[in-house]
CSV table of C-alpha atoms in Angstrom, one decimal:
chain,number,residue,atom,x,y,z
A,1345,MET,CA,-24.0,3.6,-19.4
A,1346,THR,CA,-22.1,1.7,-16.7
A,1347,HIS,CA,-18.4,1.0,-16.7
A,1348,PRO,CA,-17.4,-2.7,-16.1
A,1349,THR,CA,-16.0,-1.7,-12.7
A,1350,GLY,CA,-19.3,-0.3,-11.7
A,1351,HIS,CA,-19.0,3.5,-12.0
A,1352,ARG,CA,-20.9,5.5,-14.5
A,1353,THR,CA,-19.1,7.2,-17.4
A,1354,GLY,CA,-18.9,11.0,-17.0
A,1355,LEU,CA,-18.5,10.8,-13.2
A,1356,ARG,CA,-15.4,10.7,-11.2
A,1357,PRO,CA,-14.5,7.0,-10.6
A,1358,ARG,CA,-14.8,6.2,-7.0
A,1359,VAL,CA,-11.9,4.5,-5.1
A,1360,LEU,CA,-12.6,2.8,-1.8
A,1361,VAL,CA,-9.9,3.8,0.7
A,1362,VAL,CA,-9.6,1.8,3.9
A,1363,GLN,CA,-7.9,3.8,6.7
A,1364,HIS,CA,-7.1,1.7,9.8
A,1365,GLU,CA,-6.3,4.5,12.3
A,1366,ALA,CA,-5.9,8.2,12.9
A,1367,GLY,CA,-2.8,9.8,11.4
A,1368,ALA,CA,-2.5,7.1,8.6
A,1369,GLY,CA,-4.5,8.6,5.8
A,1370,PRO,CA,-3.9,8.5,2.0
A,1371,GLY,CA,-1.5,11.5,2.0
A,1372,LEU,CA,0.4,12.0,-1.2
A,1373,VAL,CA,-1.3,9.1,-2.9
A,1374,GLY,CA,-4.8,10.5,-2.2
A,1375,GLU,CA,-3.6,13.9,-3.4
A,1376,ARG,CA,-2.5,12.5,-6.7
A,1377,LEU,CA,-5.6,10.4,-7.2
A,1378,ARG,CA,-7.8,13.4,-6.8
A,1379,ALA,CA,-5.7,15.4,-9.2
A,1380,ALA,CA,-6.1,12.6,-11.7
A,1381,GLY,CA,-9.8,12.9,-11.6
A,1382,LEU,CA,-10.7,10.1,-9.2
A,1383,ASP,CA,-12.9,10.3,-6.2
A,1384,PRO,CA,-11.2,8.6,-3.2
A,1385,ARG,CA,-13.8,7.8,-0.5
A,1386,VAL,CA,-12.1,7.2,2.9
A,1387,ARG,CA,-13.8,4.8,5.3
A,1388,HIS,CA,-12.7,4.7,8.9
A,1389,PRO,CA,-13.8,1.3,10.3
A,1390,TRP,CA,-12.1,1.9,13.7
A,1391,ARG,CA,-14.6,4.7,14.2
A,1392,GLY,CA,-17.4,2.4,13.4
A,1393,GLU,CA,-17.9,3.3,9.8
A,1394,ALA,CA,-19.1,0.3,7.8
A,1395,LEU,CA,-17.1,-1.1,4.9
A,1396,PRO,CA,-19.2,-2.1,1.8
A,1397,ALA,CA,-20.4,-5.6,1.4
A,1398,SER,CA,-18.8,-5.8,-2.1
A,1399,LEU,CA,-16.8,-3.7,-4.6
A,1400,ASP,CA,-19.9,-3.2,-6.8
A,1401,GLY,CA,-19.8,0.4,-7.9
A,1402,TRP,CA,-16.1,0.9,-6.9
A,1403,ALA,CA,-13.4,1.5,-9.5
A,1404,GLY,CA,-10.5,0.7,-7.2
A,1405,LEU,CA,-9.5,-0.4,-3.7
A,1406,LEU,CA,-6.7,1.3,-1.7
A,1407,VAL,CA,-5.9,-0.3,1.7
A,1408,LEU,CA,-3.6,1.8,3.9
A,1409,GLY,CA,-1.2,1.1,6.7
A,1410,GLY,CA,-1.6,0.9,10.5
A,1411,SER,CA,-0.1,-0.5,13.6
A,1412,ALA,CA,-2.3,-3.6,13.9
A,1413,ASN,CA,-1.0,-7.0,12.9
A,1414,CYS,CA,-2.7,-8.3,9.8
A,1415,GLU,CA,-4.0,-11.3,11.6
A,1416,ASP,CA,-5.2,-9.5,14.8
A,1417,ASP,CA,-9.0,-9.6,14.3
A,1418,THR,CA,-9.5,-8.8,18.0
A,1419,ALA,CA,-7.6,-5.5,17.9
A,1420,ALA,CA,-9.0,-4.7,14.4
A,1421,PRO,CA,-12.4,-6.6,14.0
A,1422,TRP,CA,-12.9,-5.1,10.5
A,1423,LEU,CA,-10.0,-7.1,9.1
A,1424,PRO,CA,-12.0,-10.1,7.9
A,1425,ARG,CA,-14.1,-7.7,5.8
A,1426,VAL,CA,-11.0,-6.1,4.3
A,1427,ARG,CA,-9.6,-9.6,3.5
A,1428,ALA,CA,-12.8,-10.4,1.7
A,1429,LEU,CA,-12.6,-7.2,-0.3
A,1430,VAL,CA,-9.0,-7.9,-1.2
A,1431,ARG,CA,-9.9,-11.3,-2.5
A,1432,GLU,CA,-12.8,-9.9,-4.5
A,1433,ALA,CA,-10.6,-7.2,-6.0
A,1434,VAL,CA,-8.1,-9.8,-7.2
A,1435,GLU,CA,-10.7,-12.2,-8.5
A,1436,ALA,CA,-12.7,-9.4,-10.3
A,1437,ARG,CA,-9.6,-7.5,-11.5
A,1438,VAL,CA,-10.6,-4.3,-9.6
A,1439,PRO,CA,-7.3,-2.3,-9.3
A,1440,LEU,CA,-5.9,-2.8,-5.8
A,1441,LEU,CA,-3.1,-1.1,-4.0
A,1442,GLY,CA,-2.1,-2.2,-0.5
A,1443,ILE,CA,0.3,-0.1,1.5
A,1444,CYS,CA,2.4,-1.5,4.5
A,1445,LEU,CA,-0.4,-3.1,6.6
A,1446,GLY,CA,-2.5,-3.1,3.4
A,1447,GLY,CA,0.2,-5.1,1.6
A,1448,GLN,CA,0.5,-7.5,4.5
A,1449,ILE,CA,-3.2,-8.0,4.5
A,1450,MET,CA,-3.0,-8.9,0.8
A,1451,ALA,CA,-0.2,-11.4,1.3
A,1452,HIS,CA,-2.0,-13.0,4.3
A,1453,ALA,CA,-5.4,-13.1,2.6
A,1454,LEU,CA,-4.1,-14.6,-0.6
A,1455,GLY,CA,-2.0,-17.4,0.9
A,1456,GLY,CA,1.3,-15.8,1.9
A,1457,ARG,CA,2.9,-15.4,5.3
A,1458,VAL,CA,3.6,-12.3,7.4
A,1459,THR,CA,5.8,-12.4,10.5
A,1460,PRO,CA,7.3,-10.0,13.0
A,1461,ARG,CA,10.8,-8.8,12.1
A,1462,ARG,CA,13.4,-10.5,14.2
A,1463,GLN,CA,15.9,-7.7,13.6
A,1464,GLY,CA,13.5,-5.0,14.9
A,1465,PRO,CA,11.6,-2.3,13.0
A,1466,GLU,CA,12.6,-0.8,9.7
A,1467,LEU,CA,12.3,3.0,9.9
A,1468,GLY,CA,13.2,6.1,7.9
A,1469,VAL,CA,14.3,6.2,4.3
A,1470,VAL,CA,15.6,3.0,2.6
A,1471,PRO,CA,16.8,2.7,-1.0
A,1472,LEU,CA,15.0,0.0,-3.0
A,1473,ARG,CA,16.4,-2.4,-5.6
A,1474,ARG,CA,14.5,-3.3,-8.8
A,1475,LEU,CA,13.9,-7.0,-9.4
A,1476,PRO,CA,13.4,-8.6,-12.9
A,1477,GLY,CA,9.6,-8.6,-12.5
A,1478,ALA,CA,9.6,-4.8,-12.3
A,1479,GLU,CA,10.9,-4.4,-15.9
A,1480,ASP,CA,7.5,-4.3,-17.6
A,1481,ASP,CA,5.3,-3.6,-14.6
A,1482,PRO,CA,2.7,-0.9,-15.3
A,1483,LEU,CA,3.0,0.6,-11.9
A,1484,LEU,CA,6.6,0.2,-10.8
A,1485,GLY,CA,8.4,-0.3,-14.1
A,1486,ALA,CA,9.5,3.4,-14.1
A,1487,VAL,CA,10.8,3.5,-10.5
A,1488,PRO,CA,14.5,4.1,-10.7
A,1489,GLU,CA,17.1,1.8,-9.1
A,1490,GLY,CA,17.9,2.9,-5.6
A,1491,ALA,CA,14.7,5.0,-5.2
A,1492,PRO,CA,14.3,6.1,-1.6
A,1493,ALA,CA,11.2,4.9,0.2
A,1494,ALA,CA,9.7,5.7,3.6
A,1495,GLN,CA,9.6,2.8,6.0
A,1496,TRP,CA,7.8,2.4,9.3
A,1497,HIS,CA,7.1,-1.3,10.0
A,1498,TRP,CA,7.6,-4.0,12.6
A,1499,ASP,CA,6.3,-6.9,10.4
A,1500,ASP,CA,7.4,-8.3,7.0
A,1501,VAL,CA,6.0,-10.5,4.3
A,1502,GLU,CA,8.0,-13.6,4.8
A,1503,ARG,CA,6.4,-15.6,2.0
A,1504,LEU,CA,4.6,-14.3,-1.0
A,1505,PRO,CA,1.2,-15.7,-2.1
A,1506,PRO,CA,1.2,-18.3,-4.9
A,1507,GLY,CA,1.7,-16.7,-8.2
A,1508,ALA,CA,2.8,-13.3,-6.8
A,1509,VAL,CA,5.6,-11.5,-8.7
A,1510,PRO,CA,8.2,-9.8,-6.6
A,1511,LEU,CA,9.0,-6.3,-8.0
A,1512,LEU,CA,11.2,-4.3,-5.5
A,1513,ALA,CA,13.4,-5.4,-2.6
A,1514,GLY,CA,15.5,-3.8,0.1
A,1515,ASP,CA,18.7,-5.0,1.7
A,1516,ASP,CA,16.8,-5.7,5.0
A,1517,CYS,CA,13.4,-6.6,3.5
A,1518,PRO,CA,13.1,-9.0,0.5
A,1519,TYR,CA,9.6,-8.1,-0.5
A,1520,GLN,CA,9.1,-4.3,-0.7
A,1521,ALA,CA,6.7,-4.6,-3.6
A,1522,PHE,CA,4.8,-7.4,-5.4
A,1523,ARG,CA,2.0,-7.9,-7.9
A,1524,ILE,CA,-0.7,-10.4,-7.9
A,1525,GLY,CA,-2.5,-10.8,-11.3
A,1526,PRO,CA,-2.6,-7.9,-13.7
A,1527,CYS,CA,-3.7,-5.1,-11.4
A,1528,ALA,CA,-3.2,-5.8,-7.6
A,1529,TRP,CA,0.0,-4.4,-5.9
A,1530,GLY,CA,1.2,-4.8,-2.4
A,1531,LEU,CA,3.8,-2.4,-1.0
A,1532,GLN,CA,5.8,-2.7,2.3
A,1533,PHE,CA,6.9,0.9,2.2
A,1534,HIS,CA,4.8,4.1,2.5
A,1535,PRO,CA,4.5,6.0,-0.8
A,1536,GLU,CA,1.8,8.2,0.8
A,1537,ALA,CA,3.9,9.4,3.8
A,1538,LEU,CA,6.1,12.5,3.9
A,1539,SER,CA,8.1,13.9,6.7
A,1540,GLY,CA,5.2,15.5,8.6
A,1541,THR,CA,3.3,12.3,8.8
A,1542,VAL,CA,6.4,10.3,9.9
A,1543,ALA,CA,7.2,12.9,12.5
A,1544,ASP,CA,3.8,12.3,14.0
A,1545,TRP,CA,4.4,8.5,14.0
A,1546,ALA,CA,7.9,9.1,15.6
A,1547,ALA,CA,6.3,11.1,18.4
A,1548,ALA,CA,3.7,8.5,19.1
A,1549,ASP,CA,6.1,5.5,18.8
A,1550,GLY,CA,9.3,7.2,20.1
A,1551,PRO,CA,9.6,5.3,23.5
A,1552,GLN,CA,9.2,1.9,21.8
A,1553,VAL,CA,11.5,2.9,19.0
A,1554,ARG,CA,14.3,4.0,21.4
A,1555,ALA,CA,13.8,0.8,23.5
A,1556,GLU,CA,14.5,-1.2,20.4
A,1557,GLY,CA,17.8,0.7,19.7
A,1558,ARG,CA,16.4,2.8,16.9
A,1559,ASP,CA,16.6,6.6,16.5
A,1560,PRO,CA,13.2,8.2,15.7
A,1561,VAL,CA,14.7,11.6,15.2
A,1562,GLY,CA,17.2,10.3,12.6
A,1563,ALA,CA,14.3,8.5,10.8
A,1564,VAL,CA,12.4,11.8,10.5
A,1565,THR,CA,15.5,13.7,9.4
A,1566,SER,CA,16.1,11.1,6.6
A,1567,LEU,CA,12.5,11.8,5.3
A,1568,ARG,CA,13.0,15.5,5.3
A,1569,GLU,CA,16.2,15.3,3.3
A,1570,ALA,CA,14.6,12.9,0.8
A,1571,GLU,CA,11.2,14.6,0.6
A,1572,PRO,CA,11.6,16.3,-2.9
A,1573,LEU,CA,12.6,12.9,-4.5
A,1574,LEU,CA,9.9,11.1,-2.5
A,1575,ARG,CA,7.3,13.4,-3.9
A,1576,THR,CA,8.6,13.0,-7.5
A,1577,VAL,CA,9.0,9.2,-7.5
A,1578,TRP,CA,5.9,8.1,-5.5
A,1579,GLY,CA,3.7,10.9,-6.7
A,1580,ALA,CA,4.3,9.6,-10.3
A,1581,MET,CA,3.6,6.0,-9.1
A,1582,ALA,CA,0.3,7.2,-7.7
A,1583,GLU,CA,-0.6,8.8,-11.0
A,1584,ARG,CA,0.2,5.5,-12.8
A,1585,TRP,CA,-2.1,3.6,-10.4
A,1586,ALA,CA,-4.8,6.3,-11.1
A,1587,ALA,CA,-4.4,5.6,-14.8
A,1588,VAL,CA,-4.8,1.8,-14.2
A,1589,VAL,CA,-8.0,2.6,-12.3
A,1590,ARG,CA,-9.3,4.8,-15.0
A,1591,GLU,CA,-8.5,2.4,-17.8
A,1592,GLY,CA,-10.3,-0.5,-16.0
A,1593,ALA,CA,-7.6,-2.9,-15.1
A,1594,PRO,CA,-5.6,-3.4,-18.3
A,1595,VAL,CA,-3.8,-6.8,-18.6
A,1596,ARG,CA,-0.2,-5.8,-19.2
A,1597,ALA,CA,1.7,-8.4,-17.3
A,1598,ALA,CA,4.0,-10.5,-19.5
A,1599,ALA,CA,2.8,-14.1,-20.2
A,1600,GLY,CA,4.3,-16.6,-17.7
A,1601,ARG,CA,4.9,-14.0,-14.9
A,1602,GLU,CA,1.5,-14.4,-13.2
């Protein structure tokens, strides 16, 4: 017997994970997906690994972050294939989660706009505000007001795609999370990243960060201090996305919010 999303019942549902560069893996999210009985399969297109032609046989799609601009097909020539998979996921209601660059790819691929941040990068831990659309959202409805979130980005979603529902915001970034349709979520922050990962990013990007008047050491310190709460809040979010994948994309969005 085959599940509507393409995986066979009795097996661990497979989730396609697109990783754009070294040091930017699925982290905490991948850990919780595996614990929930899913089978995340990480593809590394920058190493030459091919992405699938379609999502047939995949129960979910997770698109991770990276340093490339979401429109820079020269630096990241696999981006057109990722955009096609994103569009397919939304059309076919395959559960989709886009993180940082992944969320920006979603916005761009579906008719929104992504631009460089005029105020410079947003780094470290930032508290998030709940928006009305989060109230009954199956993924982010349980995220508390003021929840801390790891940030490491130079670009922002400036305009959401048509029909997108904004869910979370920050004082310096209006679209920290949004939903498109019943089961596709884009996040600007990094629920997968804990202090060790961000310390590696700070070491790599330190000169650029300092040149832009930011403190990479302070950013890492903020992650270390918030790490227990980050694990709790975003680990639970990852478990909820795993449940959406396992349930086969339930339609839970309120009428009129799509």
